[in-house]
Amino acid sequence: MAVVRTQEVKKVYKMGEIELEALKGVNIEIEAGEYISIMGPSGSGKSTLFNMIGGLDKPTSGKVYIDDVDVAQLDAYELAWLRCRKIGYIFQSFNLIPVMTALENVTLPMVFAGLTSDEARDKGVVLLDKVGLGQRISHKPYELSGGQQQRVAVARAMANDPAIILADEPTGNLDLKTGTEIIDLLREMNKLSGVTIVTATHDHKMLDVSDRVVWISDGRIDRIIDREDLKIEVGTIDGKTE
Amino acid sequence: MAVGQPIVGAAPTEIAQQVNLPWSKAVEISINSVRIRFGRSLITASGIILAIAFLMSIWTTNALIAELKAANDPAINLQLQRKGIDVDADSEAAAQERSKNMWLVVLSLLVCLVGITNAMLMSVTERFREIGTMKCLGALDSFIIKLFLLESAFQGSAGTIIGVVVGFLLTLIINLVSYGMVIFTHLPGLELLKNAALAVAVGSLLSLFGGILPAYKAAKMEPVDAMRLEV
């Protein structure tokens, strides 16, 4: 089953008199349980497509279906619900709420979803344990390293058992080793709970764990490569993306 | 609308359920937010502390002098006259003095309102990523408004209470120096309590009003702002 489907998605930004076509008709289907990476240089429309998939932006024309729901048809309440229950977000700059502890950060989406404090707490502890931060649940973000903060963010993204996790450059602010750990953690979550993971990334480490890699250039899908074919092509990846 | 039911197994098209933020949780979050950003909160609150202290000192002075006049004690009247205060309450000079004071109070409260709005707007701009993130986690516009108004109200009421105490104590000390111990025997307790309660109400309302525009601005931020890296 396709968890995300786009049909001829176009996005036009108006900058004064000039119209900028960021996406020029994108068709893509993302299967449930897939680990998919979107790659492309800045200005390619990668972020725009990524935001569409995450229900953060609406297309100018064309359709985006998340879990078979047409995102354009949703009102503000339904969109909030979709973001809360169906999608987990992970950001380049971690984006933990600075005044909340790790546990409070993880339980916030559960509170929005209507869980009681006790239920949320129990689930939050389990999730933080899963990402390896069982000992640090009452630390504030500034008391945690970048890698630990991103682990909290992964736990938070998993809070309401979403269908999709969207990760925007999740390793962009991390060193090589920590970045690899986060990638492995995402892969583990993907395998354990079957959550679909969509990342926008420049990080070539990400390619090794992705089921498919989508290259975007100039507002169109340049090519989609399955992992089996990826290994053989590794030599050319660098040439294509830089 | 069964909030809190597990959604597992629901048909994908049934997006009828709503996200919610209980008041108790909202209060907890906003109190924490004020407490942890204490320095910033103090700056926002200092405007209201000063304005309310000023308001309270005017009221306290007025009440105290009215009480001293009412005592009609020749010794006190002499002291009052020496301070340039007309013993006759109905005189034109006294009325002018009162209206001038009222103007100053109103102006200081207006300045304070602008100050609160400004400080809160700064705080909203600084926290764009936090607000965007909350929206990504499923927060509605109304949650953000709730959080920011509560924060503003807490800052305002704490600032007001401090302002009332500071204003009262300072005025008491000044008048103690001017008139001596006699003020304690003529302290209009009930009147002052009424004034204090009114000042708390004025200050809290003021900070609530000051918070409306910033809260609205925060609520209108897009979830995608969470991905921005710079202000």
Coordinates of C-alpha atoms in Angstrom, one line a residue:
Chain A
M1 CA 0.0 0.0 0.0
A2 CA 1.3 3.4 -0.9
V3 CA 1.4 5.6 2.2
V4 CA 2.3 8.7 0.2
R5 CA 1.2 9.3 -3.4
T6 CA 1.7 12.4 -5.5
Q7 CA 0.1 13.1 -8.8
E8 CA 1.5 15.6 -11.2
V9 CA 2.4 17.9 -8.3
K10 CA 3.4 21.4 -9.4
K11 CA 4.3 24.2 -7.1
V12 CA 4.7 27.8 -8.3
Y13 CA 6.1 30.5 -6.1
K14 CA 5.3 34.1 -7.0
M15 CA 8.1 36.4 -6.2
G16 CA 6.8 39.8 -7.2
E17 CA 6.3 39.7 -11.0
I18 CA 8.4 36.6 -11.5
E19 CA 6.9 33.1 -11.2
L20 CA 9.2 30.4 -10.0
E21 CA 8.2 26.9 -10.8
A22 CA 9.8 24.8 -8.0
L23 CA 8.1 21.6 -8.9
K24 CA 7.2 20.8 -12.5
G25 CA 5.0 17.8 -12.2
V26 CA 6.2 15.1 -9.8
N27 CA 4.7 11.6 -9.6
I28 CA 6.0 9.4 -6.8
E29 CA 4.6 6.6 -4.7
I30 CA 6.1 5.7 -1.4
E31 CA 5.3 2.3 0.0
A32 CA 4.5 1.7 3.6
G33 CA 7.6 0.5 5.5
E34 CA 10.0 1.9 3.0
Y35 CA 13.1 3.9 3.8
I36 CA 13.5 6.5 1.1
S37 CA 16.0 9.2 0.6
I38 CA 15.4 12.3 -1.5
M39 CA 18.6 13.8 -2.8
G40 CA 19.2 16.9 -4.9
P41 CA 21.2 20.1 -4.9
S42 CA 19.7 23.1 -3.2
G43 CA 17.2 24.9 -5.4
S44 CA 16.2 21.6 -7.1
G45 CA 12.8 21.5 -5.4
K46 CA 13.9 18.9 -3.0
S47 CA 12.7 20.8 0.1
T48 CA 9.4 21.7 -1.6
L49 CA 8.7 18.1 -2.5
F50 CA 9.7 17.1 1.0
N51 CA 7.3 19.6 2.6
M52 CA 4.5 18.5 0.4
I53 CA 5.0 14.9 1.5
G54 CA 4.9 16.0 5.1
G55 CA 1.7 18.0 4.7
L56 CA 3.5 21.2 5.4
D57 CA 2.8 22.8 2.1
K58 CA 0.0 22.5 -0.5
P59 CA 0.6 22.0 -4.2
T60 CA -0.4 24.7 -6.7
S61 CA -1.8 21.9 -8.9
G62 CA -1.8 18.2 -8.7
K63 CA -2.6 16.0 -5.7
V64 CA -0.8 14.7 -2.7
Y65 CA -2.3 11.8 -0.9
I66 CA -1.1 10.8 2.6
D67 CA -2.6 7.5 3.7
D68 CA -5.1 7.9 0.9
V69 CA -6.2 11.3 2.1
D70 CA -6.0 14.2 -0.2
V71 CA -4.1 16.8 1.8
A72 CA -5.6 19.8 -0.1
Q73 CA -9.0 18.8 1.1
L74 CA -8.1 19.0 4.8
D75 CA -9.0 22.0 7.0
A76 CA -6.7 23.3 9.7
Y77 CA -8.0 20.9 12.4
E78 CA -7.6 17.8 10.2
L79 CA -4.2 18.9 9.1
A80 CA -3.1 19.4 12.7
W81 CA -4.5 15.9 13.5
L82 CA -2.6 14.5 10.5
R83 CA 0.6 16.0 11.7
C84 CA 0.0 14.9 15.2
R85 CA -0.9 11.3 14.5
K86 CA 0.3 10.3 11.1
I87 CA 3.6 12.1 10.7
G88 CA 6.7 12.4 12.8
Y89 CA 9.2 15.1 12.1
I90 CA 12.9 15.2 12.6
F91 CA 14.8 18.4 11.9
Q92 CA 18.4 19.3 11.1
S93 CA 18.6 21.5 14.1
F94 CA 16.9 19.0 16.4
N95 CA 14.2 21.5 17.4
L96 CA 13.6 20.2 20.9
I97 CA 11.5 22.6 23.0
P98 CA 14.3 24.2 25.0
V99 CA 12.3 24.7 28.2
M100 CA 11.2 21.1 28.4
T101 CA 13.0 18.0 29.6
A102 CA 13.6 15.1 27.2
L103 CA 10.6 13.3 28.5
E104 CA 8.3 16.3 28.2
N105 CA 9.5 16.8 24.7
V106 CA 8.6 13.2 23.8
T107 CA 5.2 13.3 25.6
L108 CA 4.1 16.6 24.1
P109 CA 2.7 15.1 20.9
M110 CA 1.0 12.4 23.0
V111 CA -0.7 15.1 25.1
F112 CA -1.9 16.8 21.9
A113 CA -3.2 13.4 20.8
G114 CA -5.3 13.1 24.0
L115 CA -3.3 10.6 26.1
T116 CA -3.5 11.1 29.8
S117 CA -0.3 12.3 31.6
D118 CA 0.3 8.8 33.0
E119 CA -0.1 7.0 29.7
A120 CA 2.1 9.6 28.0
R121 CA 4.8 9.3 30.7
D122 CA 4.9 5.5 30.5
K123 CA 5.1 5.5 26.7
G124 CA 7.7 8.3 26.7
V125 CA 10.0 6.4 29.1
V126 CA 9.8 3.3 26.9
L127 CA 10.5 5.3 23.8
L128 CA 13.5 7.1 25.3
D129 CA 14.8 3.8 26.5
K130 CA 14.5 2.5 23.0
V131 CA 16.7 5.3 21.6
G132 CA 19.2 4.7 24.4
L133 CA 18.4 7.6 26.6
G134 CA 16.7 5.8 29.5
Q135 CA 19.0 7.4 32.0
R136 CA 18.5 11.0 30.7
I137 CA 14.8 11.4 30.7
S138 CA 14.8 14.5 32.9
H139 CA 17.7 16.3 31.2
K140 CA 17.0 19.6 29.4
P141 CA 18.1 19.8 25.7
Y142 CA 21.0 22.1 26.6
E143 CA 22.3 19.4 28.9
L144 CA 22.4 16.9 26.0
S145 CA 24.9 16.5 23.2
G146 CA 23.8 17.0 19.6
G147 CA 23.5 13.3 19.0
Q148 CA 21.5 12.8 22.2
Q149 CA 19.2 15.6 21.2
Q150 CA 18.6 14.0 17.9
R151 CA 17.8 10.8 19.6
V152 CA 15.2 12.5 21.7
A153 CA 13.8 14.0 18.5
V154 CA 13.6 10.4 17.0
A155 CA 11.7 9.3 20.1
R156 CA 9.4 12.3 19.8
A157 CA 8.8 11.6 16.1
M158 CA 7.7 8.0 17.1
A159 CA 5.5 9.3 19.9
N160 CA 2.1 8.7 18.3
D161 CA 3.1 5.7 16.2
P162 CA 3.1 7.6 13.0
A163 CA 2.8 6.1 9.5
I164 CA 5.6 8.3 8.2
I165 CA 8.7 9.9 9.7
L166 CA 10.0 12.8 7.8
A167 CA 13.6 13.7 8.5
D168 CA 15.0 16.9 7.1
E169 CA 18.8 16.5 6.9
P170 CA 18.8 14.6 10.2
T171 CA 22.6 14.3 10.2
G172 CA 23.3 17.8 8.9
N173 CA 24.4 19.1 12.3
L174 CA 26.2 16.0 13.6
D175 CA 29.7 14.7 13.2
L176 CA 30.4 11.6 11.1
K177 CA 30.2 9.0 13.9
T178 CA 27.1 10.5 15.6
G179 CA 25.4 10.9 12.2
T180 CA 26.0 7.2 11.5
E181 CA 24.4 6.3 14.8
I182 CA 21.3 8.4 14.1
I183 CA 21.0 6.8 10.6
D184 CA 21.3 3.3 12.2
L185 CA 18.7 4.3 14.8
L186 CA 16.3 5.4 12.1
R187 CA 16.9 2.2 10.2
E188 CA 16.3 0.2 13.4
M189 CA 13.0 2.0 14.0
N190 CA 12.0 1.4 10.4
K191 CA 12.6 -2.3 10.7
L192 CA 11.2 -2.7 14.2
S193 CA 7.9 -0.8 13.8
G194 CA 7.6 -0.7 10.1
V195 CA 7.3 3.1 10.0
T196 CA 8.0 4.7 6.6
I197 CA 11.0 6.9 6.7
V198 CA 11.5 9.8 4.2
T199 CA 14.7 11.8 4.5
A200 CA 15.9 14.7 2.5
T201 CA 19.7 14.6 2.7
H202 CA 23.1 15.3 1.3
D203 CA 24.6 12.6 3.4
H204 CA 25.9 9.7 1.4
K205 CA 26.0 7.5 4.5
M206 CA 22.2 7.6 4.2
L207 CA 22.3 5.9 0.8
D208 CA 23.5 2.6 2.3
V209 CA 20.4 2.1 4.4
S210 CA 17.8 3.5 2.0
D211 CA 15.5 1.2 0.1
R212 CA 15.2 3.7 -2.7
V213 CA 16.9 6.9 -3.5
V214 CA 15.1 9.6 -5.4
W215 CA 17.2 12.3 -7.2
I216 CA 15.5 15.6 -7.8
S217 CA 16.8 18.1 -10.2
D218 CA 15.2 21.2 -11.6
G219 CA 11.8 20.5 -10.2
R220 CA 11.5 17.0 -11.6
I221 CA 12.4 13.5 -10.6
D222 CA 15.7 12.8 -12.3
R223 CA 15.9 9.2 -11.4
I224 CA 14.9 6.7 -8.7
I225 CA 17.3 4.0 -7.8
D226 CA 16.6 0.8 -5.8
R227 CA 19.2 -0.2 -3.3
E228 CA 20.3 -3.3 -5.1
D229 CA 21.3 -1.2 -8.1
L230 CA 22.7 1.5 -5.8
K231 CA 25.8 -0.5 -4.7
I232 CA 26.9 -0.9 -8.3
E233 CA 26.5 2.7 -9.0
V234 CA 28.2 4.0 -5.9
G235 CA 31.1 5.2 -8.0
T236 CA 28.9 7.6 -9.9
I237 CA 26.8 8.9 -7.1
D238 CA 29.4 11.4 -6.0
G239 CA 29.7 12.7 -9.6
K240 CA 25.9 13.1 -9.9
T241 CA 25.1 14.9 -6.7
E242 CA 27.9 17.4 -6.4
Chain B
M1 CA -15.6 13.6 19.3
A2 CA -13.9 10.9 21.3
V3 CA -10.6 12.5 22.2
G4 CA -8.1 10.1 23.6
Q5 CA -9.3 7.0 21.9
P6 CA -6.5 5.0 20.3
I7 CA -6.6 5.6 16.6
V8 CA -5.1 2.3 15.6
G9 CA -7.3 0.6 13.1
A10 CA -9.3 3.6 12.2
A11 CA -10.1 4.0 8.5
P12 CA -7.6 6.4 7.0
T13 CA -10.3 8.7 5.6
E14 CA -11.8 9.3 9.1
I15 CA -10.0 12.3 10.1
A16 CA -12.7 13.5 12.4
Q17 CA -10.8 13.4 15.7
Q18 CA -9.2 16.4 17.0
V19 CA -6.0 17.3 18.8
N20 CA -6.4 19.0 22.1
L21 CA -4.3 20.7 24.8
P22 CA -5.8 20.6 28.3
W23 CA -5.8 23.8 30.3
S24 CA -3.8 22.1 33.1
K25 CA -1.0 21.2 30.7
A26 CA -1.1 24.6 29.0
V27 CA -0.7 26.3 32.4
E28 CA 2.2 24.0 33.3
I29 CA 4.0 24.7 30.0
S30 CA 3.6 28.4 30.2
I31 CA 4.6 28.6 33.8
N32 CA 7.7 26.6 33.0
S33 CA 8.4 28.8 30.1
V34 CA 8.3 31.9 32.2
R35 CA 10.3 30.3 35.0
I36 CA 13.1 29.0 32.8
R37 CA 13.4 32.2 30.7
F38 CA 13.5 34.2 34.0
G39 CA 15.8 36.9 32.8
R40 CA 13.7 37.6 29.7
S41 CA 10.5 37.4 31.7
L42 CA 11.9 39.9 34.2
I43 CA 12.6 42.5 31.5
T44 CA 9.0 42.1 30.2
A45 CA 7.7 42.3 33.7
S46 CA 9.8 45.2 34.8
G47 CA 7.7 47.6 32.6
I48 CA 4.6 46.6 34.4
I49 CA 6.3 46.6 37.8
L50 CA 7.2 50.2 37.3
A51 CA 3.9 51.3 35.9
I52 CA 1.9 49.6 38.6
A53 CA 4.3 50.8 41.4
F54 CA 3.7 54.4 40.1
L55 CA -0.1 53.9 40.0
M56 CA 0.0 52.4 43.5
S57 CA 2.1 55.2 44.9
I58 CA -0.3 57.9 43.5
W59 CA -3.2 56.1 45.0
T60 CA -1.5 55.4 48.3
T61 CA -0.5 59.1 48.6
N62 CA -4.0 60.3 47.7
A63 CA -5.6 58.0 50.2
L64 CA -3.2 58.8 53.0
I65 CA -3.4 62.5 52.5
A66 CA -7.2 62.4 52.3
E67 CA -7.2 60.5 55.6
L68 CA -4.8 63.0 57.2
K69 CA -7.0 65.9 56.1
A70 CA -10.1 64.1 57.4
A71 CA -8.4 63.8 60.8
N72 CA -8.6 67.6 61.0
D73 CA -5.8 67.7 63.5
P74 CA -4.2 71.2 63.7
A75 CA -0.7 69.8 64.0
I76 CA -1.1 67.6 60.9
N77 CA -2.8 70.4 59.0
L78 CA 0.2 72.6 59.6
Q79 CA 2.5 69.9 58.3
L80 CA 0.3 69.4 55.2
Q81 CA 0.3 73.1 54.5
R82 CA 4.1 73.2 54.9
K83 CA 4.3 70.5 52.1
G84 CA 2.2 72.8 49.9
I85 CA -0.9 70.7 50.1
D86 CA -4.2 72.6 50.2
V87 CA -6.1 71.4 53.3
D88 CA -9.4 72.4 51.6
A89 CA -10.1 69.3 49.5
D90 CA -12.6 71.1 47.2
S91 CA -10.2 73.8 46.1
E92 CA -9.4 74.2 42.4
A93 CA -5.7 73.5 42.9
A94 CA -6.4 70.1 44.5
A95 CA -8.7 69.1 41.6
Q96 CA -6.0 70.2 39.1
E97 CA -3.4 68.2 40.9
R98 CA -5.6 65.1 40.8
S99 CA -6.3 65.3 37.1
K100 CA -2.6 65.9 36.4
N101 CA -1.8 62.8 38.4
M102 CA -4.4 60.8 36.5
W103 CA -2.9 61.8 33.2
L104 CA 0.5 60.7 34.3
V105 CA -0.9 57.3 35.4
V106 CA -2.8 56.8 32.2
L107 CA 0.3 57.7 30.1
S108 CA 2.5 55.4 32.1
L109 CA 0.1 52.5 31.7
L110 CA -0.1 53.1 28.0
V111 CA 3.7 53.1 27.7
C112 CA 3.7 49.9 29.8
L113 CA 1.2 48.3 27.4
V114 CA 3.4 49.1 24.4
G115 CA 6.4 47.8 26.3
I116 CA 4.7 44.5 27.0
T117 CA 3.6 44.1 23.4
N118 CA 7.1 44.9 22.2
A119 CA 8.8 42.5 24.6
M120 CA 6.4 39.7 23.7
L121 CA 6.8 40.3 20.0
M122 CA 10.5 39.9 20.4
S123 CA 10.0 36.7 22.3
V124 CA 7.7 35.4 19.6
T125 CA 10.3 36.2 16.9
E126 CA 13.0 34.5 18.8
R127 CA 11.0 31.4 19.3
F128 CA 9.9 30.9 15.7
R129 CA 11.5 27.4 15.6
E130 CA 9.8 26.3 18.8
I131 CA 6.4 27.5 17.6
G132 CA 6.9 25.9 14.2
T133 CA 7.9 22.6 15.8
M134 CA 4.9 22.7 18.1
K135 CA 2.7 23.1 15.0
C136 CA 4.5 20.2 13.3
L137 CA 3.7 18.1 16.4
G138 CA 0.0 18.9 15.8
A139 CA -0.6 22.1 17.7
L140 CA -3.5 24.2 16.5
D141 CA -3.4 28.0 16.3
S142 CA -5.5 28.1 19.4
F143 CA -2.9 26.1 21.4
I144 CA -0.3 28.7 20.6
I145 CA -2.6 31.6 21.5
K146 CA -3.4 29.9 24.7
L147 CA 0.2 29.4 25.6
F148 CA 1.3 32.9 24.8
L149 CA -1.6 34.6 26.5
L150 CA -1.1 32.5 29.6
E151 CA 2.6 33.4 29.6
S152 CA 1.8 37.0 29.3
A153 CA -0.9 36.8 32.0
F154 CA 1.5 35.1 34.4
Q155 CA 4.3 37.6 33.8
G156 CA 1.7 40.4 34.1
S157 CA 0.2 39.2 37.4
A158 CA 3.5 38.5 39.0
G159 CA 4.8 41.9 37.8
T160 CA 1.7 43.6 39.1
I161 CA 1.9 42.1 42.5
I162 CA 5.5 43.1 42.9
G163 CA 4.6 46.5 41.6
V164 CA 1.8 47.0 44.1
V165 CA 4.1 46.0 47.0
V166 CA 7.0 48.1 45.8
G167 CA 4.8 51.1 45.1
F168 CA 3.1 50.9 48.5
L169 CA 6.3 50.4 50.5
L170 CA 8.1 53.2 48.8
T171 CA 5.2 55.6 49.3
L172 CA 5.0 54.6 52.9
I173 CA 8.7 55.3 53.5
I174 CA 8.5 58.7 51.7
N175 CA 5.5 59.7 53.7
L176 CA 7.0 58.4 56.9
V177 CA 9.9 60.8 56.3
S178 CA 7.5 63.6 55.5
Y179 CA 5.0 63.3 58.3
G180 CA 6.5 60.9 60.8
M181 CA 4.8 58.1 62.8
V182 CA 1.4 59.9 62.6
I183 CA 0.7 58.2 59.2
F184 CA 0.4 54.8 60.9
T185 CA -2.5 56.0 63.1
H186 CA -4.2 57.4 60.0
L187 CA -3.4 54.6 57.6
P188 CA -6.5 54.0 55.5
G189 CA -6.2 50.2 55.5
L190 CA -9.5 49.3 53.7
E191 CA -9.0 52.0 51.0
L192 CA -5.5 50.8 50.4
L193 CA -6.6 47.2 50.1
K194 CA -9.2 48.2 47.6
N195 CA -6.6 50.2 45.6
A196 CA -4.2 47.2 45.6
A197 CA -6.9 44.9 44.3
L198 CA -7.8 47.4 41.6
A199 CA -4.1 47.8 40.7
V200 CA -3.7 44.0 40.4
A201 CA -6.8 43.9 38.1
V202 CA -5.5 46.8 36.0
G203 CA -2.1 45.2 35.6
S204 CA -3.3 41.7 34.8
L205 CA -5.7 43.0 32.2
L206 CA -3.1 45.3 30.7
S207 CA -0.6 42.4 30.2
L208 CA -3.3 40.2 28.8
F209 CA -4.1 43.0 26.2
G210 CA -0.4 43.5 25.5
G211 CA -0.1 39.8 24.8
I212 CA -2.9 39.5 22.2
L213 CA -1.1 40.8 19.2
P214 CA 2.1 38.8 19.8
A215 CA 0.1 35.6 20.5
Y216 CA -1.9 36.1 17.3
K217 CA 1.4 36.6 15.4
A218 CA 2.8 33.4 16.9
A219 CA -0.3 31.5 16.1
K220 CA -0.1 32.5 12.4
M221 CA 3.4 31.1 12.0
E222 CA 3.6 28.2 9.6
P223 CA 4.8 24.7 10.7
V224 CA 7.3 24.8 7.9
D225 CA 9.1 27.7 9.9
A226 CA 10.4 24.9 12.1
M227 CA 12.8 24.0 9.2
R228 CA 14.2 27.6 8.9
L229 CA 17.6 28.0 10.3
E230 CA 17.7 31.7 10.7
V231 CA 15.4 34.4 12.1

